[in-house]
Coordinates of C-alpha atoms and ligand atoms in Angstrom, one line a residue:
M15 CA -2.1 -11.3 19.7
R16 CA -3.7 -14.5 18.6
N17 CA -6.4 -13.6 16.6
V18 CA -5.7 -10.8 14.0
L19 CA -8.3 -9.1 11.8
V20 CA -6.8 -7.9 8.6
T21 CA -8.7 -5.5 6.5
G22 CA -8.2 -5.1 2.9
G23 CA -5.9 -8.4 2.8
A24 CA -6.5 -9.3 -0.5
G25 CA -4.9 -6.1 -2.1
F26 CA -1.2 -5.5 -2.5
I27 CA 0.4 -4.8 0.9
G28 CA -2.6 -6.6 2.7
S29 CA -1.8 -10.0 1.0
N30 CA 1.8 -9.7 1.7
F31 CA 1.1 -8.9 5.1
V32 CA -1.0 -11.9 5.4
R33 CA 1.9 -14.0 3.9
Y34 CA 4.5 -12.5 6.3
I35 CA 2.6 -12.9 9.5
L36 CA 1.6 -16.4 9.0
Q37 CA 5.3 -17.1 7.9
V38 CA 7.0 -15.1 11.1
E39 CA 3.9 -15.9 13.8
P40 CA 3.3 -19.4 14.1
Q41 CA 0.5 -19.5 16.8
V42 CA -1.8 -16.2 15.2
H43 CA -4.9 -16.9 13.0
V44 CA -5.6 -14.2 10.7
V45 CA -8.9 -13.0 9.6
N46 CA -9.0 -11.5 6.4
L47 CA -12.0 -9.0 5.6
D48 CA -11.9 -7.9 1.7
A49 CA -14.6 -6.5 -0.4
L50 CA -12.8 -7.9 -3.3
T51 CA -13.0 -4.5 -5.5
Y52 CA -11.1 -4.3 -8.7
A53 CA -8.0 -3.7 -6.7
G54 CA -8.4 -7.2 -4.4
S55 CA -8.1 -10.7 -5.8
L56 CA -7.8 -14.1 -4.2
E57 CA -5.5 -14.9 -6.8
N58 CA -3.0 -12.6 -4.1
L59 CA -3.6 -15.2 -1.6
R60 CA -3.0 -18.3 -3.5
A61 CA -0.1 -20.4 -2.2
L62 CA 0.0 -19.1 1.8
P63 CA 2.0 -20.8 4.4
D64 CA -0.6 -22.5 6.7
P65 CA -3.4 -21.9 5.1
E66 CA -5.8 -23.2 7.7
R67 CA -4.7 -20.3 10.0
H68 CA -6.1 -18.1 7.5
T69 CA -9.9 -17.4 7.3
F70 CA -11.1 -15.2 4.2
V71 CA -14.4 -13.1 4.3
Q72 CA -15.7 -11.2 1.5
G73 CA -17.4 -8.3 3.1
D74 CA -17.2 -4.5 3.4
I75 CA -15.6 -2.7 6.2
R76 CA -18.8 -0.3 6.5
D77 CA -21.0 -3.2 7.2
R78 CA -20.9 -2.5 11.2
P79 CA -22.8 -5.7 11.9
L80 CA -20.4 -8.1 10.0
V81 CA -17.4 -6.5 11.5
E82 CA -18.6 -6.5 15.3
R83 CA -19.8 -10.3 14.6
L84 CA -16.5 -11.1 13.2
L85 CA -14.4 -9.2 16.0
V86 CA -16.8 -11.4 18.7
E87 CA -16.9 -14.7 17.1
H88 CA -13.2 -14.9 16.1
E89 CA -12.4 -13.2 19.4
I90 CA -10.2 -10.9 17.7
D91 CA -7.5 -8.9 19.7
A92 CA -5.9 -6.9 16.9
I93 CA -7.0 -5.1 13.8
V94 CA -4.4 -4.1 10.8
H95 CA -6.4 -1.7 8.9
F96 CA -5.3 -1.8 5.5
A97 CA -8.5 -1.6 3.6
A98 CA -8.9 1.8 1.5
E99 CA -8.9 3.0 -1.9
S100 CA -5.2 3.6 -2.7
H101 CA -4.7 5.1 -6.2
V102 CA -4.5 8.9 -6.7
D103 CA -5.5 9.1 -10.4
R104 CA -8.6 7.3 -9.7
S105 CA -9.2 9.8 -6.5
I106 CA -8.8 12.9 -9.1
L107 CA -11.4 11.2 -11.6
G108 CA -13.7 9.9 -8.8
P109 CA -13.2 11.1 -5.4
Q110 CA -16.5 9.8 -3.9
A111 CA -15.4 6.2 -3.4
F112 CA -12.3 7.2 -1.4
I113 CA -14.5 9.3 1.2
E114 CA -16.8 6.2 1.8
T115 CA -14.4 3.7 2.0
N116 CA -11.1 5.8 4.0
V117 CA -13.4 7.9 6.1
M118 CA -16.8 6.2 6.6
G119 CA -15.3 2.7 6.5
T120 CA -12.4 3.4 9.0
F121 CA -14.9 5.3 11.2
T122 CA -17.2 2.0 11.1
L123 CA -14.3 -0.1 12.3
L124 CA -13.4 2.4 14.8
E125 CA -17.0 2.3 16.2
A126 CA -17.1 -1.5 15.9
A127 CA -13.7 -2.1 17.7
R128 CA -14.9 0.4 20.7
T129 CA -18.3 -1.5 21.3
V130 CA -17.0 -4.7 21.1
W131 CA -13.9 -4.0 23.3
G132 CA -15.1 -1.5 25.7
N133 CA -12.3 -0.8 27.9
R134 CA -10.2 -3.2 27.1
R135 CA -6.5 -2.3 26.7
D136 CA -5.0 -5.7 25.7
V137 CA -5.8 -4.9 22.4
R138 CA -4.6 -3.2 19.4
F139 CA -6.1 -0.8 16.6
H140 CA -3.4 -0.6 13.8
H141 CA -4.0 2.0 11.2
I142 CA -2.2 1.8 7.8
S143 CA -1.4 5.1 6.4
T144 CA 0.6 7.0 3.9
D145 CA 3.2 9.9 3.7
E146 CA 0.9 11.5 1.3
V147 CA -0.9 13.4 4.4
Y148 CA 1.9 15.8 4.7
G149 CA 1.6 17.0 1.5
S150 CA 4.8 18.0 -0.9
L151 CA 8.3 19.2 -0.2
A152 CA 10.4 21.6 -2.0
P153 CA 13.9 20.1 -2.9
D154 CA 15.5 21.4 0.1
D155 CA 12.8 20.8 2.7
P156 CA 13.7 18.4 5.6
P157 CA 12.1 15.0 5.3
F158 CA 8.8 14.3 6.8
S159 CA 8.7 13.5 10.2
E160 CA 5.8 12.4 12.5
T161 CA 5.0 16.2 13.7
T162 CA 5.1 17.6 10.3
P163 CA 1.6 19.4 9.9
Y164 CA -0.3 17.6 7.5
A165 CA -1.3 19.1 4.4
P166 CA -2.8 16.4 2.1
N167 CA -3.3 17.6 -1.6
S168 CA -5.1 14.8 -3.6
P169 CA -8.7 13.7 -2.5
Y170 CA -7.0 10.3 -1.7
A171 CA -4.6 12.0 0.5
A172 CA -7.3 13.8 2.2
S173 CA -9.2 11.1 3.0
K174 CA -6.2 8.8 4.1
A175 CA -5.4 12.1 6.3
A176 CA -9.2 12.4 7.6
S177 CA -9.0 8.7 8.6
D178 CA -5.9 9.2 10.7
H179 CA -7.3 11.7 12.6
L180 CA -10.3 9.5 13.5
V181 CA -7.9 7.1 14.6
R182 CA -6.0 9.4 16.7
A183 CA -9.2 10.8 18.2
Y184 CA -10.8 7.4 19.2
G185 CA -7.1 7.1 21.2
H186 CA -7.5 10.3 22.7
T187 CA -10.9 10.4 23.7
Y188 CA -11.8 6.8 24.4
G189 CA -8.6 5.3 25.2
L190 CA -9.0 2.7 22.4
P191 CA -5.4 1.4 22.2
V192 CA -4.5 2.6 18.6
T193 CA -1.0 3.1 16.7
I194 CA -0.7 4.9 13.1
T195 CA 1.9 4.3 10.6
N196 CA 2.8 6.4 7.9
C197 CA 4.6 4.8 4.8
S198 CA 6.0 6.0 1.6
N199 CA 5.7 4.1 -1.7
N200 CA 5.5 0.5 -1.8
Y201 CA 6.4 -1.8 -4.8
G202 CA 6.9 -5.4 -5.1
P203 CA 4.9 -8.8 -5.6
Y204 CA 1.4 -8.5 -6.4
Q205 CA 0.9 -4.7 -7.1
F206 CA -1.8 -4.0 -9.3
P207 CA -0.5 -2.7 -12.5
E208 CA -2.1 1.0 -12.0
K209 CA 0.7 2.1 -10.1
L210 CA 4.1 3.4 -11.4
I211 CA 6.4 0.5 -11.1
P212 CA 4.6 -2.7 -12.2
L213 CA 2.7 -0.5 -15.1
M214 CA 6.0 0.8 -16.8
L215 CA 7.4 -3.0 -16.4
L216 CA 4.6 -4.3 -18.0
N217 CA 4.2 -2.0 -20.8
A218 CA 8.0 -2.2 -21.6
L219 CA 7.6 -6.1 -22.1
E220 CA 4.8 -5.4 -24.5
G221 CA 6.8 -2.7 -26.0
K222 CA 4.2 -0.3 -25.4
P223 CA 4.9 3.6 -24.3
L224 CA 6.0 4.3 -21.2
P225 CA 4.1 7.0 -19.7
V226 CA 5.9 9.5 -17.6
Y227 CA 4.0 12.3 -16.4
G228 CA 5.2 15.8 -16.4
D229 CA 8.9 16.1 -16.7
G230 CA 9.5 12.9 -14.3
Q231 CA 11.2 14.8 -12.0
Q232 CA 8.8 14.3 -9.3
V233 CA 10.5 12.2 -6.1
R234 CA 9.2 9.4 -4.2
D235 CA 10.7 7.5 -1.4
W236 CA 10.6 3.8 -2.2
L237 CA 10.2 0.6 0.0
Y238 CA 10.1 -3.0 -0.7
V239 CA 6.7 -4.3 0.4
E240 CA 8.4 -7.1 2.5
D241 CA 10.2 -4.5 4.6
H242 CA 7.0 -2.6 5.1
C243 CA 5.4 -5.7 6.7
E244 CA 8.1 -6.2 8.9
A245 CA 7.8 -2.8 10.3
I246 CA 4.0 -3.0 10.6
W247 CA 4.5 -6.3 12.6
L248 CA 7.1 -4.6 15.2
V249 CA 4.9 -1.8 15.8
L250 CA 2.4 -4.0 16.4
R251 CA 4.1 -5.9 19.1
R252 CA 6.5 -3.3 20.2
G253 CA 5.1 0.0 19.2
A254 CA 3.4 2.4 21.7
P255 CA -0.2 2.9 21.8
G256 CA -1.2 6.4 21.0
E257 CA 2.2 6.7 18.7
T258 CA 2.4 7.2 15.2
Y259 CA 5.7 6.1 13.3
N260 CA 6.8 7.0 9.8
I261 CA 8.2 4.4 7.7
G262 CA 10.4 4.5 4.4
G263 CA 12.8 3.1 2.0
D264 CA 15.8 6.0 3.0
N265 CA 16.0 6.5 -1.0
Q266 CA 14.7 9.0 -3.3
P267 CA 14.9 8.9 -7.1
A268 CA 13.3 10.8 -9.6
N269 CA 10.5 8.8 -11.3
L270 CA 12.3 9.1 -14.8
A271 CA 15.1 7.7 -13.2
I272 CA 13.3 4.8 -11.6
V273 CA 11.8 4.0 -14.9
R274 CA 15.4 3.8 -16.4
Q275 CA 16.6 1.6 -13.9
L276 CA 13.5 -0.7 -14.8
C277 CA 14.4 -0.4 -18.7
A278 CA 18.0 -1.3 -17.9
L279 CA 17.0 -4.3 -15.8
L280 CA 14.8 -5.5 -19.1
D281 CA 17.8 -4.7 -21.4
E282 CA 19.9 -6.9 -19.2
R283 CA 17.4 -9.8 -18.9
F284 CA 16.2 -9.5 -22.7
P285 CA 19.2 -8.5 -24.7
D286 CA 17.6 -9.6 -27.9
S287 CA 14.1 -8.4 -27.2
P288 CA 13.2 -5.8 -30.2
H289 CA 12.2 -3.4 -27.6
T290 CA 16.2 -3.4 -26.3
P291 CA 16.9 -0.5 -25.3
H292 CA 13.4 -0.4 -23.4
A293 CA 14.4 3.5 -22.6
D294 CA 13.4 4.4 -26.0
L295 CA 9.9 3.5 -24.9
I296 CA 9.7 6.5 -22.4
T297 CA 7.0 9.2 -23.2
H298 CA 6.3 12.2 -21.6
V299 CA 2.4 12.8 -21.2
R300 CA 0.4 15.4 -19.5
D301 CA 0.8 15.7 -15.6
R302 CA -1.2 14.8 -12.8
P303 CA -3.4 17.6 -11.7
G304 CA -1.9 18.7 -8.6
H305 CA 1.0 16.4 -8.8
D306 CA 3.0 16.5 -5.2
R307 CA 6.5 17.0 -6.4
R308 CA 8.6 15.5 -3.5
Y309 CA 8.3 12.9 -0.7
A310 CA 10.8 11.9 1.8
M311 CA 10.6 10.1 5.1
D312 CA 12.4 10.8 8.1
I313 CA 12.8 7.2 9.6
R314 CA 14.7 7.8 12.9
K315 CA 11.9 7.1 15.4
I316 CA 11.1 3.8 14.2
R317 CA 15.0 2.9 13.9
T318 CA 15.9 4.1 17.4
E319 CA 12.9 3.1 18.9
L320 CA 12.0 -0.3 17.5
G321 CA 15.2 -0.9 15.6
W322 CA 13.7 -1.2 12.0
R323 CA 15.4 -0.3 8.9
P324 CA 14.7 -1.3 5.2
R325 CA 16.4 -4.4 4.5
H326 CA 16.4 -4.0 0.8
T327 CA 18.2 -1.4 -1.3
L328 CA 16.3 0.1 -4.2
S329 CA 18.3 -2.2 -6.6
E330 CA 17.8 -5.5 -4.9
G331 CA 14.1 -4.7 -4.3
L332 CA 13.5 -3.6 -8.1
R333 CA 15.6 -6.9 -9.3
K334 CA 12.9 -9.0 -7.2
T335 CA 10.3 -7.2 -8.2
V336 CA 11.1 -7.9 -12.1
D337 CA 11.9 -11.6 -11.3
W338 CA 8.3 -11.9 -9.5
Y339 CA 6.2 -10.3 -12.5
L340 CA 8.3 -12.4 -15.0
A341 CA 7.6 -15.6 -13.1
N342 CA 4.1 -14.8 -12.5
Q343 CA 2.7 -14.0 -16.2
D344 CA -0.7 -15.8 -15.4
W345 CA -1.4 -13.5 -12.7
V346 CA -0.3 -10.7 -15.0
E347 CA -2.7 -12.1 -17.8
A348 CA -5.6 -12.4 -15.5
I349 CA -5.7 -8.7 -15.0
R350 CA -5.0 -7.8 -18.4
Q351 CA -7.9 -9.8 -19.8
R352 CA -10.3 -7.6 -17.4
E353 CA -12.5 -5.4 -18.9
D354 CA -12.6 -2.9 -16.1
Y355 CA -8.7 -2.7 -16.2
R356 CA -8.8 -1.7 -20.1
A357 CA -11.5 0.5 -19.2
W358 CA -9.5 2.4 -16.8
M359 CA -6.2 2.3 -19.0
E360 CA -8.4 3.9 -21.6
R361 CA -9.7 6.5 -19.3
N362 CA -6.5 7.6 -17.6
Y363 CA -4.4 7.6 -20.5
A364 CA -6.4 8.5 -23.5
A365 CA -6.9 12.1 -21.9
R366 CA -3.1 12.4 -21.3
E367 CA -2.2 12.2 -25.0
Ligands
LIG415 P1 -4.6 -1.7 -2.8 O1 -5.6 -0.9 -3.6 O2 -3.8 -2.9 -3.6 O3 -5.6 -2.8 -2.3 C1 -6.8 -2.2 -1.3 C2 -7.6 -3.4 -0.7 O4 -8.9 -3.0 0.2 C3 -8.4 -4.0 -1.8 O5 -8.0 -5.4 -1.6 C4 -9.6 -4.1 -1.7 O6 -10.5 -5.0 -2.4 C5 -9.7 -3.8 -0.5 N1 -10.9 -3.0 0.0 C6 -11.4 -1.7 -0.7 N2 -12.4 -0.9 -0.2 C7 -12.8 -1.9 0.8 C8 -14.0 -2.1 1.5 N3 -15.1 -0.8 1.7 N4 -14.0 -3.0 2.5 C9 -13.6 -4.2 2.5 N5 -12.3 -3.9 1.8 C10 -12.1 -3.2 0.6 O7 -3.9 -1.0 -1.5 P2 -2.4 -1.2 -1.1 O8 -1.6 -0.6 -2.1 O9 -2.5 -2.4 -0.8 O10 -2.8 -0.2 0.1 C11 -3.0 -0.8 1.3 C12 -2.9 0.2 2.6 O11 -1.7 1.1 2.7 C13 -4.2 1.4 2.2 O12 -4.8 1.8 3.3 C14 -3.2 2.6 1.7 O13 -3.5 3.7 1.7 C15 -1.7 2.4 2.5 N6 -0.7 2.6 1.8 C16 -0.2 2.4 0.5 C17 1.1 2.6 0.1 C18 1.6 1.9 -1.6 O14 2.5 2.5 -2.1 N7 0.6 1.2 -1.7 C19 2.0 3.5 0.7 C20 1.2 3.9 2.0 C21 0.3 3.7 2.5
LIG416 O1 3.4 7.8 -1.1 C1 2.5 6.7 -0.6 C2 1.4 6.5 -1.6 O2 2.5 6.1 -2.9 C3 0.3 5.6 -1.7 O3 -0.5 6.2 -0.3 C4 -0.8 5.3 -2.4 O4 -1.6 4.5 -2.1 C5 0.3 4.7 -3.5 O5 -0.4 4.6 -4.9 C6 1.3 5.7 -4.0 O6 1.1 6.8 -4.4 P1 1.6 7.7 -5.8 O7 0.8 8.6 -6.5 O8 2.9 8.0 -5.4 O9 2.0 6.5 -6.6 P2 1.8 5.9 -8.2 O10 2.4 4.6 -8.5 O11 0.6 5.9 -8.9 O12 2.6 7.2 -8.8 C7 4.3 7.1 -8.6 C8 4.8 8.4 -9.2 O13 5.0 7.9 -10.5 C9 3.7 9.8 -9.2 O14 5.0 10.7 -8.9 C10 3.1 9.7 -10.3 C11 4.2 8.9 -11.4 N1 3.4 8.3 -12.4 C12 2.5 7.3 -12.3 C13 1.6 6.7 -13.0 C14 0.6 5.7 -12.5 C15 3.8 8.6 -14.1 O15 4.7 9.2 -14.0 N2 3.0 7.8 -14.9 C16 2.2 7.0 -14.4 O16 1.4 6.2 -15.5

């Protein structure tokens, strides 16, 4: 693969992926198509390695003429599709954008790829998806495997499930060479501070309450973002067309345990802070409607077929993440100053008090 179209490459995982492939693949040229919604920023793409192999295009994945033109002009032979509305709480308060971008956007990309690529088989459409499509596990259920039936619970999860089905159908019906990865919760540098880990970290540094939804015993499977990027690149190069691969971090702490671990890291870094012990800031707030109780990923397929496994333990990944946010206060401050960010915090949290 020489010319890769990355969609959503100015967001959290997409920008980490762009950085990753520019580093590991010295021949690849990346075209990065991103609409720069509230979640995307050119600040996430600063100091890229070898920036002349990266072309940024601000645009919408639903703009079919634009997508077709990019595929032709840049002789794209692989699409890595991250662009999405990604936050469950936002999907509960306003689902429409999720249907438009996640469903219609994916459909538009598939149509553009089918039109421009025709019957070519030396190309790849790789779709980034989530473990949330599988629904919620009871405490003793086995982890999600690639054959677990879909049972999405939130509008976000339902929109991602719909997009997965479309991708699979284009592979089956038209022979488009597609692969799908379903991944668990990512964390690490450049994650927008509306998600659990950066939100708790930044609130704790400011001495603000740490809003744990419900009893905090919900379980997620956490993966350091760089490990996710490595898995995607492996699937792109060696994954079989038509296949789905589950990706996860092989660890499943409860939310409250994660928040406590972050607080302990901050106590260690700032023993003299007036907010130490930071765990005293933990506040239980009203739960997310329809909140999935437990996710866990069975990653045996990608491990045995492609030899991937997460490189970071949770405590290593959390330490790196804390270091990154502390070293990038200007990045954080720029988001904190934004009116749309403040409005979101007010809208999501005021109602939970
Ligand atoms: P994000 O919200 O940080 O970034 C999404 C990016 O997509 C932003 O840069 C945004 O500007 C762009 N975008 C949104 N709508 C667009 C449109 N219509 N056209 C072009 N660009 C558009 O998301 P993320 O957390 O980096 O997630 C990336 C992908 O990975 C998503 O598909 C998500 O479903 C999936 N995923 C995320 C996680 C996670 O823990 N964050 C886990 C598994 C899967
Ligand atoms: O599982 C993969 C998914 O992980 C991705 O597909 C999504 O794009 C990504 O946003 C993430 O979804 P979650 O809903 O799991 O992530 P979030 O960070 O919003 O929440 C993680 C857990 O923490 C969840 O159980 C809700 C809880 N939570 C979250 C926030 C923002 C709180 O208790 N308090 C909070 O303030």
